[in-house]
PDB file of C-alpha atoms and ligand atoms in Angstrom:
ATOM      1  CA  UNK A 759       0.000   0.000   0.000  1.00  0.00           C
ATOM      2  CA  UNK A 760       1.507   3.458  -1.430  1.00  0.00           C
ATOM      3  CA  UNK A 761      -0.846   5.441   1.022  1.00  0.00           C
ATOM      4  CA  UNK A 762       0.522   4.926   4.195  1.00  0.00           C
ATOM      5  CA  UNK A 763       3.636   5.455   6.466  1.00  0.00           C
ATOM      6  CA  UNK A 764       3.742   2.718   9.483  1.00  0.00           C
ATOM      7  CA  UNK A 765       5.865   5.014  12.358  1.00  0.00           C
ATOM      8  CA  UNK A 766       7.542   3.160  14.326  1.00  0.00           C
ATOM      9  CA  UNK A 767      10.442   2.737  17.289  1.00  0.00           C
ATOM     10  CA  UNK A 768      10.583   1.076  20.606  1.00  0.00           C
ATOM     11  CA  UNK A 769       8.325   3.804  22.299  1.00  0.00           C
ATOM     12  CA  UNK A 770       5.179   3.653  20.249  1.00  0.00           C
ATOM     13  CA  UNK A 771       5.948   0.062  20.501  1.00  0.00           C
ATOM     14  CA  UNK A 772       5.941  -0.130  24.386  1.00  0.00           C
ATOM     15  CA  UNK A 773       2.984   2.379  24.419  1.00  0.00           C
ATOM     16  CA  UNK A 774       1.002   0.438  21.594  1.00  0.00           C
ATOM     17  CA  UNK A 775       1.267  -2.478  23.834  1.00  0.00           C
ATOM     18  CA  UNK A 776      -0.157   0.098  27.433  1.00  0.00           C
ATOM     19  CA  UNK A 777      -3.214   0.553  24.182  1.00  0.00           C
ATOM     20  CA  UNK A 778      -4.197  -3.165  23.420  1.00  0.00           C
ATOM     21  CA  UNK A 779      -3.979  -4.205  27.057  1.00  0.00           C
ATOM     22  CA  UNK A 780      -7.690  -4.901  27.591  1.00  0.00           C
ATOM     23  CA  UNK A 781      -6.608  -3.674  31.468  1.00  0.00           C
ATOM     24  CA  UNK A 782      -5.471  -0.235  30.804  1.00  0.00           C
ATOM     25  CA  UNK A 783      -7.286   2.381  32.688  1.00  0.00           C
ATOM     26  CA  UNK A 784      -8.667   5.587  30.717  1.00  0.00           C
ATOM     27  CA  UNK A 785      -5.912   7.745  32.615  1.00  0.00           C
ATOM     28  CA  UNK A 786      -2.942   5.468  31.146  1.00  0.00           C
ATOM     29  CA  UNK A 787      -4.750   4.887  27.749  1.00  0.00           C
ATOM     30  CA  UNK A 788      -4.722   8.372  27.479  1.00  0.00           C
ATOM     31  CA  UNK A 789      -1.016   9.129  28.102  1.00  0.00           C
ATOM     32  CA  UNK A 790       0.066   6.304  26.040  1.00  0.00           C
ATOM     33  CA  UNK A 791      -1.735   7.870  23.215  1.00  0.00           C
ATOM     34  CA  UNK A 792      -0.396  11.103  23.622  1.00  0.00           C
ATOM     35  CA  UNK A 793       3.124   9.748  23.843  1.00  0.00           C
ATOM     36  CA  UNK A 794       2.622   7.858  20.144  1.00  0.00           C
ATOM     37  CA  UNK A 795       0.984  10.856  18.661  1.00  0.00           C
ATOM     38  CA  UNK A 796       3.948  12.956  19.509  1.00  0.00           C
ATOM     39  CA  UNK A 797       6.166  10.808  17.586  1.00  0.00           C
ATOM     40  CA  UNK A 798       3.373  10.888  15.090  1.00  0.00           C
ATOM     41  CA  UNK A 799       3.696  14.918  15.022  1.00  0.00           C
ATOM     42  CA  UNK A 800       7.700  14.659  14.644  1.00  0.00           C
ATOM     43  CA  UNK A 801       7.418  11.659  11.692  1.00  0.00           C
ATOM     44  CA  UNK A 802       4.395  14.145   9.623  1.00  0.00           C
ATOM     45  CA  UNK A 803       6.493  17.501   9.943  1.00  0.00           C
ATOM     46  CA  UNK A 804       9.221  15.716   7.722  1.00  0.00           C
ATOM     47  CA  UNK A 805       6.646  16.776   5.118  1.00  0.00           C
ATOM     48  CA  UNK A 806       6.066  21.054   6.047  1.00  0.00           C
ATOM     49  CA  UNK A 807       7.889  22.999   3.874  1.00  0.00           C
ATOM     50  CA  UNK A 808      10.031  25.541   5.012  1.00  0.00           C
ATOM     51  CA  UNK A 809      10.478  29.886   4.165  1.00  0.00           C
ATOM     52  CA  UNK A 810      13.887  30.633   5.314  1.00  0.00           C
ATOM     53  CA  UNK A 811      14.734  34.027   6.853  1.00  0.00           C
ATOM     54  CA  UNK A 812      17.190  35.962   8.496  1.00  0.00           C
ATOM     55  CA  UNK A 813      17.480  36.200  12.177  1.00  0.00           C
ATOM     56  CA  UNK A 814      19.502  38.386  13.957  1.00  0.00           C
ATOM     57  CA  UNK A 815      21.169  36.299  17.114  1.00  0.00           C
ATOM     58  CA  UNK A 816      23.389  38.689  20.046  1.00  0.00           C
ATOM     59  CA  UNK A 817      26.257  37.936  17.765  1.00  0.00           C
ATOM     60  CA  UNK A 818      25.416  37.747  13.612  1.00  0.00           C
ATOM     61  CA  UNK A 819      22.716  36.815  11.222  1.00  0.00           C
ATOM     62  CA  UNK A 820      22.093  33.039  10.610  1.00  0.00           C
ATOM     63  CA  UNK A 821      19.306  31.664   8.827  1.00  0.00           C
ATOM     64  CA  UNK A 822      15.969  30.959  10.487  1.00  0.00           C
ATOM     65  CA  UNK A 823      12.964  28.902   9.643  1.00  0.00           C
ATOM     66  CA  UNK A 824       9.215  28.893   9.474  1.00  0.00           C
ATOM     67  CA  UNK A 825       6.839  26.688   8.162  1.00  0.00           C
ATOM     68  CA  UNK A 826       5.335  27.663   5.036  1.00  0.00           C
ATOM     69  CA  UNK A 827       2.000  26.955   5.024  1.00  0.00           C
ATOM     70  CA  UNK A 828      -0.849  27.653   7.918  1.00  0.00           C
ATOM     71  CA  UNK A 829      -1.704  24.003   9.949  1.00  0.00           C
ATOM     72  CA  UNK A 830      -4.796  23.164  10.942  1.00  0.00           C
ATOM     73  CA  UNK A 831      -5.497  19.905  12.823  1.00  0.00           C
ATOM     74  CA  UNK A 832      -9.117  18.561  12.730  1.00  0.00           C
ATOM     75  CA  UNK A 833     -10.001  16.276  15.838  1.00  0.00           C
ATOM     76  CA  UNK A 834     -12.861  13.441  14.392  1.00  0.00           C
ATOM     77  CA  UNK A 835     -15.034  13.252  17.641  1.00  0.00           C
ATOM     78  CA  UNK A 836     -15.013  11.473  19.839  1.00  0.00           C
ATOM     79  CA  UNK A 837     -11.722  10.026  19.793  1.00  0.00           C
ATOM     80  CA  UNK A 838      -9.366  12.513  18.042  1.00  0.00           C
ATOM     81  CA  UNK A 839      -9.559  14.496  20.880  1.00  0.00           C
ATOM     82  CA  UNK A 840      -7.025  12.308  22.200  1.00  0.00           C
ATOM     83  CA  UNK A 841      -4.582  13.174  19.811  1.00  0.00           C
ATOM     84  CA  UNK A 842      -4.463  17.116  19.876  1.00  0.00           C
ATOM     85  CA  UNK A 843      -2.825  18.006  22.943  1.00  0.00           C
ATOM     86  CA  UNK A 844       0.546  16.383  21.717  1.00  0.00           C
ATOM     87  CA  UNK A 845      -0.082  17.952  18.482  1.00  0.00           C
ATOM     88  CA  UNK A 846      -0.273  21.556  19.326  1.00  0.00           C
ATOM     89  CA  UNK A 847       2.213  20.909  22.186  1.00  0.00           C
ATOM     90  CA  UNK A 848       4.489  20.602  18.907  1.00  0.00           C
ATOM     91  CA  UNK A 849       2.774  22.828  16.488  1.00  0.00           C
ATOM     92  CA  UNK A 850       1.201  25.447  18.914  1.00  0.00           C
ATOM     93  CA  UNK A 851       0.472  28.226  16.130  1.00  0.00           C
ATOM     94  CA  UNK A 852      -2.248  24.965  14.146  1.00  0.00           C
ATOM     95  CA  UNK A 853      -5.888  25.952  14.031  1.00  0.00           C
ATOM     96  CA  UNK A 854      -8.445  23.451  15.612  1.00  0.00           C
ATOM     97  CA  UNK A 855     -11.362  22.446  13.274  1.00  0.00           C
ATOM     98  CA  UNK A 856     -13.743  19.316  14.607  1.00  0.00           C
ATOM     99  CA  UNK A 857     -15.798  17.029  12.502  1.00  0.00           C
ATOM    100  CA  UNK A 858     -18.103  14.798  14.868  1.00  0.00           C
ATOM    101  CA  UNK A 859     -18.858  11.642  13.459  1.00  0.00           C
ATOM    102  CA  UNK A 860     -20.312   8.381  14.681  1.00  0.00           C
ATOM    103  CA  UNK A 861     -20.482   4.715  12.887  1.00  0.00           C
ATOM    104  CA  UNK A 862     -23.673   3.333  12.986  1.00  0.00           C
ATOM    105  CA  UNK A 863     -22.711   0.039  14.825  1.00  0.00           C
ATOM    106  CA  UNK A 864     -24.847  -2.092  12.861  1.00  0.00           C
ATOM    107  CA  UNK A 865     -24.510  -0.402   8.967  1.00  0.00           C
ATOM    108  CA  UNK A 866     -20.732   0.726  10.152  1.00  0.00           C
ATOM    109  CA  UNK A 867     -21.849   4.222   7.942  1.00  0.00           C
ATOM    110  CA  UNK A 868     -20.566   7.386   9.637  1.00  0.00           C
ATOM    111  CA  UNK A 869     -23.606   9.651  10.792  1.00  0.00           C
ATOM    112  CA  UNK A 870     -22.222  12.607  11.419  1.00  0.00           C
ATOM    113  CA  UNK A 871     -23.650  15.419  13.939  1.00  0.00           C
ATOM    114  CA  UNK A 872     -20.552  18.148  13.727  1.00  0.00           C
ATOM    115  CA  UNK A 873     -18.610  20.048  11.283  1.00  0.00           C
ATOM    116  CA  UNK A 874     -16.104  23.519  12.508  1.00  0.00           C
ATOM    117  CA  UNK A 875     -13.204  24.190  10.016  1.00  0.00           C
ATOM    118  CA  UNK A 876     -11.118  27.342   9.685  1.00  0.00           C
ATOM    119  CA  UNK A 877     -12.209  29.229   6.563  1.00  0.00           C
ATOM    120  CA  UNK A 878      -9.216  29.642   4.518  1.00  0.00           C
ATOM    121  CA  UNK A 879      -8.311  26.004   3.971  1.00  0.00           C
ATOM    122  CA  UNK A 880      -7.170  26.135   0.719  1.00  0.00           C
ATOM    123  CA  UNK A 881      -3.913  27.284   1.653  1.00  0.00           C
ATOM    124  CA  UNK A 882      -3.099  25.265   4.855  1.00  0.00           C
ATOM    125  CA  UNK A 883      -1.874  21.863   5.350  1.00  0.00           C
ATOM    126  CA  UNK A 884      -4.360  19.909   6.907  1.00  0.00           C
ATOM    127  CA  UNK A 885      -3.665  17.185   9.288  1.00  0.00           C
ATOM    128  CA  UNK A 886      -6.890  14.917  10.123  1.00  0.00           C
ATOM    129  CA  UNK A 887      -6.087  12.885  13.717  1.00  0.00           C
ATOM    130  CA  UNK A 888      -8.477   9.944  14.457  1.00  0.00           C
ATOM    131  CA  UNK A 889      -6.156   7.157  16.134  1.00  0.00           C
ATOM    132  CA  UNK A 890      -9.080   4.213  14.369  1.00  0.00           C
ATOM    133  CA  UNK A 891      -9.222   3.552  10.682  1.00  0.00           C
ATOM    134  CA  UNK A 892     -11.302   1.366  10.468  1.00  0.00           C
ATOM    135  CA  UNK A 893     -13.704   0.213   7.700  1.00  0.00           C
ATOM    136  CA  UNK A 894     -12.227   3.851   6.448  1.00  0.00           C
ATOM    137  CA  UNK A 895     -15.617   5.091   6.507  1.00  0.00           C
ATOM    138  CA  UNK A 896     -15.321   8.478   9.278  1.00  0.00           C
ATOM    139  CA  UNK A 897     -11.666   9.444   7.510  1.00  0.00           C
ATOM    140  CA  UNK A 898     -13.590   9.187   4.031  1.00  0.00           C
ATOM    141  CA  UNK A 899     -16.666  11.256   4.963  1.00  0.00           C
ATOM    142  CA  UNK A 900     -14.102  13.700   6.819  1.00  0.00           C
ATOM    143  CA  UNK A 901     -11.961  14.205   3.715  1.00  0.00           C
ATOM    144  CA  UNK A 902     -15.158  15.047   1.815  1.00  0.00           C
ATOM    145  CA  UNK A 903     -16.136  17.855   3.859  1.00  0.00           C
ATOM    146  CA  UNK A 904     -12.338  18.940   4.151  1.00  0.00           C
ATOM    147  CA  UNK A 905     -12.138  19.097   0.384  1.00  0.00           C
ATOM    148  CA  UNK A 906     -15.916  20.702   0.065  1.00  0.00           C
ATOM    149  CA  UNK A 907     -14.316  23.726   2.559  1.00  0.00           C
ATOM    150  CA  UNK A 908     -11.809  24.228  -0.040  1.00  0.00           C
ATOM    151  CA  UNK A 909      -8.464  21.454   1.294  1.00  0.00           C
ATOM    152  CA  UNK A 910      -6.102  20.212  -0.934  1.00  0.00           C
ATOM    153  CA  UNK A 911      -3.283  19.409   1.083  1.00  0.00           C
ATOM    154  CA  UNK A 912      -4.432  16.656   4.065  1.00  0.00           C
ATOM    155  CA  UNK A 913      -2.551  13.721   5.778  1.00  0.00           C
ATOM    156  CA  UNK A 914      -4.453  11.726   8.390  1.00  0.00           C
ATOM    157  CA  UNK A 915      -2.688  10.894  11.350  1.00  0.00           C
ATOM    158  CA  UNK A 916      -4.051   7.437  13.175  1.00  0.00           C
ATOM    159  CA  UNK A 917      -2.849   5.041  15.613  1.00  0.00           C
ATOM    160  CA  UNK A 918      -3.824   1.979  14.168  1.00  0.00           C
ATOM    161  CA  UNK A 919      -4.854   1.377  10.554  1.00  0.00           C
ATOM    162  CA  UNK A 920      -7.168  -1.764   9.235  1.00  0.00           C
ATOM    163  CA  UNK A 921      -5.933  -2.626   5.309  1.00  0.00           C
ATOM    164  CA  UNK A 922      -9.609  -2.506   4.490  1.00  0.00           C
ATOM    165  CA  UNK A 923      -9.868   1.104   5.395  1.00  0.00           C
ATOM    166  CA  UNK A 924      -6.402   2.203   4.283  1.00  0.00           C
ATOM    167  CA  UNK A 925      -7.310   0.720   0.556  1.00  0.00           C
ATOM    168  CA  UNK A 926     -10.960   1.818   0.130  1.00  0.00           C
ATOM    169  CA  UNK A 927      -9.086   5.501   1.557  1.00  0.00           C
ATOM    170  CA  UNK A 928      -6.778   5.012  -1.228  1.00  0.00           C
ATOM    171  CA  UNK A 929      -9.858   4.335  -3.681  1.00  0.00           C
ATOM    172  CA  UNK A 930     -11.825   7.729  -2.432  1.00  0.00           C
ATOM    173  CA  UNK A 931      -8.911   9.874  -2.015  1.00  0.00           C
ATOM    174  CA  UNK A 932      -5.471   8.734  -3.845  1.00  0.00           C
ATOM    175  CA  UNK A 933      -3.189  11.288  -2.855  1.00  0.00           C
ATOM    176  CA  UNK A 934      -4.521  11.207   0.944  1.00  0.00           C
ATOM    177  CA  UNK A 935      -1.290  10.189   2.862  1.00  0.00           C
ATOM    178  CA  UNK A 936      -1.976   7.828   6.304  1.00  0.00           C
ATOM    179  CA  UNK A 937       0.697   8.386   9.336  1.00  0.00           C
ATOM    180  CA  UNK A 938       0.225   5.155  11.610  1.00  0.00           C
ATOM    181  CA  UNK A 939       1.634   3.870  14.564  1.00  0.00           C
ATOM    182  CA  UNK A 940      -0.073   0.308  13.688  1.00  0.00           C
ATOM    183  CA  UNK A 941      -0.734  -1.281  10.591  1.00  0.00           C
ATOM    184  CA  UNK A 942      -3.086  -4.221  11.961  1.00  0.00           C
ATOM    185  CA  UNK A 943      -4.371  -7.827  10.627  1.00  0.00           C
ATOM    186  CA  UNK A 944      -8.166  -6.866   9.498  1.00  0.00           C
ATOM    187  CA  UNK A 945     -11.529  -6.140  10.978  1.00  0.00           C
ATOM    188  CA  UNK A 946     -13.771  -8.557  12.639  1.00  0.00           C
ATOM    189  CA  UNK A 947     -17.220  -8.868  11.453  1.00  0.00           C
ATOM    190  CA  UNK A 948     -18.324  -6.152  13.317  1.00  0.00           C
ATOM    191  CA  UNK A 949     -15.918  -3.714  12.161  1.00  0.00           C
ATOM    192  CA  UNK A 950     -13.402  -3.561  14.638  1.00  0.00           C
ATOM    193  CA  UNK A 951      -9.802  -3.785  14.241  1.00  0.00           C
ATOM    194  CA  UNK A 952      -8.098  -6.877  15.213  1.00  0.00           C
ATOM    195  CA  UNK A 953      -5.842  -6.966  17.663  1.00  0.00           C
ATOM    196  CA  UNK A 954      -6.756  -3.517  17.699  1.00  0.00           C
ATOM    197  CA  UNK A 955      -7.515  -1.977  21.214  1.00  0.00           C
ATOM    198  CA  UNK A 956     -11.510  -2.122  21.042  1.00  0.00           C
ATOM    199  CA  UNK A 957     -13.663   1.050  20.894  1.00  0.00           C
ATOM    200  CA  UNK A 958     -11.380   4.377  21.168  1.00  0.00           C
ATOM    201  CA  UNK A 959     -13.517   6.619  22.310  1.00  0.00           C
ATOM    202  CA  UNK A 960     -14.835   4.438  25.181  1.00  0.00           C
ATOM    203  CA  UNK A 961     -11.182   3.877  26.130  1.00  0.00           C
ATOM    204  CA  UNK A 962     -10.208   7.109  25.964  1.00  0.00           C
ATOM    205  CA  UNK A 963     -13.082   8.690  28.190  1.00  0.00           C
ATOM    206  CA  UNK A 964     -13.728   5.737  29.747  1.00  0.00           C
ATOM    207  CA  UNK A 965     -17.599   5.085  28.602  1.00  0.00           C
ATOM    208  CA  UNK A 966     -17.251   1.404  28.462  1.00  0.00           C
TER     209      UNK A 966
HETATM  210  C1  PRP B2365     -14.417   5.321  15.949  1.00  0.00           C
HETATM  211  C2  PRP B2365     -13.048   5.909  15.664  1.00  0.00           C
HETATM  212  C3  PRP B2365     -13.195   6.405  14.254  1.00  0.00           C
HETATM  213  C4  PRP B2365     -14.140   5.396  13.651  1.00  0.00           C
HETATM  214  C5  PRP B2365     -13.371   4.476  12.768  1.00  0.00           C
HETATM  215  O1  PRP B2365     -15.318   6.326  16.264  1.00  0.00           O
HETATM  216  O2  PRP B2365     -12.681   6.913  16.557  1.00  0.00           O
HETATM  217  O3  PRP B2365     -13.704   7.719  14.153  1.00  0.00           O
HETATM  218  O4  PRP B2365     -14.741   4.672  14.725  1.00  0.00           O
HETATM  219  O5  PRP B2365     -14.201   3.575  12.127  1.00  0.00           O
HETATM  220  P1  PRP B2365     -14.396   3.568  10.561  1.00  0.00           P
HETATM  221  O6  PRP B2365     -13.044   3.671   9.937  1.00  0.00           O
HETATM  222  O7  PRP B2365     -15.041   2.229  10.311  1.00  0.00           O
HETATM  223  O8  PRP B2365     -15.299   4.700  10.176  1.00  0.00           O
HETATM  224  P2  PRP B2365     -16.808   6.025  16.751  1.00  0.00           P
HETATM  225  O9  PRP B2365     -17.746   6.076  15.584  1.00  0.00           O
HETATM  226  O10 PRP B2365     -16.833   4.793  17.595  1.00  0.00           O
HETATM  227  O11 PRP B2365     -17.137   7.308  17.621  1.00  0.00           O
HETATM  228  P3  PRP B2365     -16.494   7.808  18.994  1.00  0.00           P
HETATM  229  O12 PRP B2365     -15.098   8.283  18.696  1.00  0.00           O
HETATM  230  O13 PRP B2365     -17.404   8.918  19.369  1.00  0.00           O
HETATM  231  O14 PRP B2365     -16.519   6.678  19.977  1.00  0.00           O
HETATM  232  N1  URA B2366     -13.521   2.191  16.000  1.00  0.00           N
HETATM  233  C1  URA B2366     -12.813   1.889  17.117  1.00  0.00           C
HETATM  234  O1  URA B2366     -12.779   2.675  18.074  1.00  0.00           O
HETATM  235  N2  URA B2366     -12.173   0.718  17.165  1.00  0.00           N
HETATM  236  C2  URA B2366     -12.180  -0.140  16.134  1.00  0.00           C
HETATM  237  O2  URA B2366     -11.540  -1.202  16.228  1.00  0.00           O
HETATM  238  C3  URA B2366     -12.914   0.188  14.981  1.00  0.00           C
HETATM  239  C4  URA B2366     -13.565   1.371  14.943  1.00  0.00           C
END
């Protein structure tokens, strides 16, 4: 698969392993997360383009750096929420949209109940964070909208990735790029991701 980048070193290894343990409460889930997406974050950035400029240190001019285009992350609720603190711990000057989506357990369609972007997204890279791709269904539907408000440039930043989702993604949107800590076996016949970690957004805020 062309579409995705599987990020990995012994960190988001130990802390994908604090994820899938069925015994993990919410408060560790949560940190573990955060820990991968930061690496996440760091493994994405390779792809910001730079303006260089002069800066003026006590002693002489060197060059100095700043990231060409605006960033804007976009949370998919429930879950996504997870991943934004360690995101604009790293990029603190991103806009936050939110898209609120939730599958229909028994269709697996996305039904979504919330869209907030920043207006001028033609111009910004776009970085959709959702740690589940599943069936591929919520990144689909959120790439849609992103691309309706005027996106062009969009990675999606995940935890763990189903091939399922991460193909039909590549059959909706080609260039869409994936950044994954996990690139897992398949889904079940439910539509969960095995090994997976179960239902993200129940770990996360503890709604089991
Ligand atoms: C989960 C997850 C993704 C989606 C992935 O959200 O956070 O958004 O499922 O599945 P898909 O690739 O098959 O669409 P869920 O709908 O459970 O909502 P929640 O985050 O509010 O729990
Ligand atoms: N959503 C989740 O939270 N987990 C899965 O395994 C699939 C969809």
């Amino acid at each position: 698969m062309k579409n995705i980048k599987v990020v990995s070193n012994p960190l988001i290894l130990r802390d994908l392993t604090i994820l899938r343990d069925k015994n993990t409460p919410p408060q560790e889930f949560r940190i573990a997360l955060d820990r991968i997406s930061y690496s996440l974050v760091v493994a994405l950035s390779e792809e910001f383009k730079l303006i260089k400029f002069d800066v003026q240190t006590p002693l002489e001019v060197t060059d100095g750096f700043k990231i060409e285009k605006k960033i804007v992350l976009i949370p998919v609720l429930r879950a996504g929420l997870s991943m934004v603190n360690s995101f604009l711990t790293l990029i603190p000057e991103a806009r936050v949209g939110h898209i609120g989506l939730q599958r229909n357990e028994v269709t697996l369609e996305p039904i979504d109940y919330y869209y907030k972007a920043p207006k001028d997204l033609n111009n910004s890279f776009v970085i959709v964070l959702d740690p589940m791709l599943a069936t591929g269904g919520s990144v689909i539907a959120s790439l849609n909208f992103l691309k309706k408000q005027g996106a062009s440039k969009i990675v999606v930043a995940s935890i763990i990735a189903a091939p399922e989702g991460v193909k039909k993604l590549a059959d909706a949107h080609s260039e869409a790029f994936v950044y994954t800590a996990a690139l897992d076996r398949q889904l079940n016949e439910n539509g969960y991701i095995i090994p997976g970690l179960g239902d993200a957004g129940d770990r996360v805020f503890g709604t089991l």
